[in-house]
Structures are given as C-alpha cells and as structure tokens.
Amino acid sequence: MNTSGTGTIDRPVTRDPQKQDPAMNPTVTDMPAPMNSGAIESRQNRNLEMQLIPEALARAHMHERLHEAESERRAHRLAAARRMQRRAERASLRARRALAMAVMQ
C-alpha cells in the first residue's frame, strides 16, 4: 500500500483533508506571517471593495428608480385630482343652471 503523498494511477491522492498526511498540509498557525501582510490586507480590502461596486451601483439605481416611480405616482394622482375637480365644477354649474331654470318657470 502506498502511503506517501504522491499517489498512483490505481490509488490517486485524496482531496479529503481528513485523509491527507498532516505533514504535507501545515496549518495556518504553523506558517510564519509574511512581512508585507499589511499590503496584502489592503489589497484584499481594495479587491473586496471593487467586487462590491456593482452591488452598490445596483442599489443606487434601484433607489433612484423607486424615487422616480413614486414621483410618477404623485403626478398621476395630481392629474386625476384636477380632472375630478373640473368634473365637479361642471356638475355644480349644471346644477345651478337647472335650479335657475326651475325658479324662472
């Protein structure tokens, strides 16, 4: 049986971490921290920010669309209210005329 880390055609090296040789996989705490870890961390933060830009743009776009839709709804309500007001004024005028005609007879 082959227990080394190379594996064979019949018995390839497993990808399961629990079945691998611990000497071949040092843990994170065993490895020394690189000297420029601050630069790597800032680069990772910058990469993360770059990955989040489309999400932020989509959120801003949806926010803008919601405001635009609300503004359009307000405009439609205002136009409907004006139409109803004109209709009510015409009905009031017709009622006054009808009353005047009834009084005149």
Short mmCIF file of C-alpha atoms in Angstrom, two decimals:
data_model
loop_
_atom_site.label_atom_id
_atom_site.label_comp_id
_atom_site.label_asym_id
_atom_site.label_seq_id
_atom_site.Cartn_x
_atom_site.Cartn_y
_atom_site.Cartn_z
CA MET A 1 0.00 0.00 0.00
CA ASN A 2 1.31 3.47 -0.92
CA THR A 3 1.05 5.94 1.99
CA SER A 4 3.23 8.68 0.53
CA GLY A 5 1.79 11.96 -0.76
CA THR A 6 2.28 11.17 -4.45
CA GLY A 7 -0.41 8.58 -5.20
CA THR A 8 -0.64 6.19 -8.14
CA ILE A 9 -3.00 5.66 -11.05
CA ASP A 10 -4.87 2.98 -9.10
CA ARG A 11 -4.86 4.95 -5.86
CA PRO A 12 -4.76 8.74 -6.55
CA VAL A 13 -4.09 11.22 -3.80
CA THR A 14 -7.33 12.06 -1.99
CA ARG A 15 -8.62 15.63 -1.77
CA ASP A 16 -10.30 14.90 1.57
CA PRO A 17 -8.36 16.93 4.21
CA GLN A 18 -9.01 14.36 6.93
CA LYS A 19 -7.44 11.55 4.87
CA GLN A 20 -4.35 13.51 3.85
CA ASP A 21 -0.96 13.28 5.50
CA PRO A 22 -0.76 16.08 8.14
CA ALA A 23 2.94 16.65 7.39
CA MET A 24 2.04 17.62 3.82
CA ASN A 25 -0.50 20.27 4.93
CA PRO A 26 0.85 22.72 7.51
CA THR A 27 -1.83 24.63 9.37
CA VAL A 28 -2.13 28.38 9.13
CA THR A 29 -0.72 28.85 12.62
CA ASP A 30 2.42 26.87 11.69
CA MET A 31 3.25 29.23 8.81
CA PRO A 32 5.01 32.50 9.61
CA ALA A 33 3.17 35.69 8.66
CA PRO A 34 4.62 37.42 5.60
CA MET A 35 6.47 40.67 6.12
CA ASN A 36 4.12 42.67 3.90
CA SER A 37 0.86 41.34 5.37
CA GLY A 38 -0.49 44.89 5.73
CA ALA A 39 -0.08 45.47 1.99
CA ILE A 40 -1.79 42.16 1.23
CA GLU A 41 -4.64 43.04 3.59
CA SER A 42 -5.14 46.47 1.99
CA ARG A 43 -5.04 44.87 -1.45
CA GLN A 44 -7.66 42.33 -0.35
CA ASN A 45 -9.84 45.15 1.04
CA ARG A 46 -9.45 47.03 -2.23
CA ASN A 47 -10.38 43.89 -4.19
CA LEU A 48 -13.40 43.38 -1.94
CA GLU A 49 -14.46 47.00 -2.49
CA MET A 50 -14.05 46.53 -6.25
CA GLN A 51 -16.23 43.42 -6.11
CA LEU A 52 -18.91 45.32 -4.16
CA ILE A 53 -19.06 48.26 -6.61
CA PRO A 54 -21.63 46.62 -8.95
CA GLU A 55 -23.81 45.81 -5.94
CA ALA A 56 -23.62 49.42 -4.74
CA LEU A 57 -24.40 50.69 -8.24
CA ALA A 58 -27.39 48.37 -8.50
CA ARG A 59 -28.63 49.51 -5.08
CA ALA A 60 -28.28 53.19 -6.07
CA HIS A 61 -30.03 52.51 -9.37
CA MET A 62 -32.95 50.78 -7.64
CA HIS A 63 -33.18 53.63 -5.10
CA GLU A 64 -33.35 56.13 -7.95
CA ARG A 65 -35.97 54.05 -9.79
CA LEU A 66 -38.12 53.86 -6.64
CA HIS A 67 -37.99 57.64 -6.23
CA GLU A 68 -38.81 58.08 -9.91
CA ALA A 69 -41.79 55.70 -9.62
CA GLU A 70 -43.08 57.49 -6.51
CA SER A 71 -42.78 60.86 -8.27
CA GLU A 72 -44.66 59.48 -11.28
CA ARG A 73 -47.41 58.13 -9.00
CA ARG A 74 -47.74 61.56 -7.36
CA ALA A 75 -48.03 63.21 -10.79
CA HIS A 76 -50.74 60.74 -11.85
CA ARG A 77 -52.68 61.34 -8.61
CA LEU A 78 -52.44 65.11 -9.10
CA ALA A 79 -53.68 64.88 -12.70
CA ALA A 80 -56.59 62.65 -11.61
CA ALA A 81 -57.48 65.08 -8.80
CA ARG A 82 -57.51 68.00 -11.25
CA ARG A 83 -59.74 66.05 -13.67
CA MET A 84 -62.17 65.23 -10.82
CA GLN A 85 -62.17 68.88 -9.70
CA ARG A 86 -63.06 70.11 -13.22
CA ARG A 87 -65.80 67.46 -13.48
CA ALA A 88 -67.21 68.55 -10.09
CA GLU A 89 -67.15 72.21 -11.15
CA ARG A 90 -69.05 71.38 -14.37
CA ALA A 91 -71.62 69.35 -12.42
CA SER A 92 -72.03 72.25 -9.97
CA LEU A 93 -72.58 74.65 -12.87
CA ARG A 94 -75.18 72.34 -14.43
CA ALA A 95 -76.98 72.10 -11.07
CA ARG A 96 -77.02 75.89 -10.71
CA ARG A 97 -78.39 76.30 -14.23
CA ALA A 98 -81.05 73.67 -13.58
CA LEU A 99 -82.03 75.43 -10.35
CA ALA A 100 -82.16 78.80 -12.09
CA MET A 101 -84.34 77.33 -14.87
CA ALA A 102 -86.67 75.81 -12.30
CA VAL A 103 -87.01 79.12 -10.41
CA MET A 104 -87.65 81.08 -13.62
CA GLN A 105 -90.66 78.92 -14.60
#
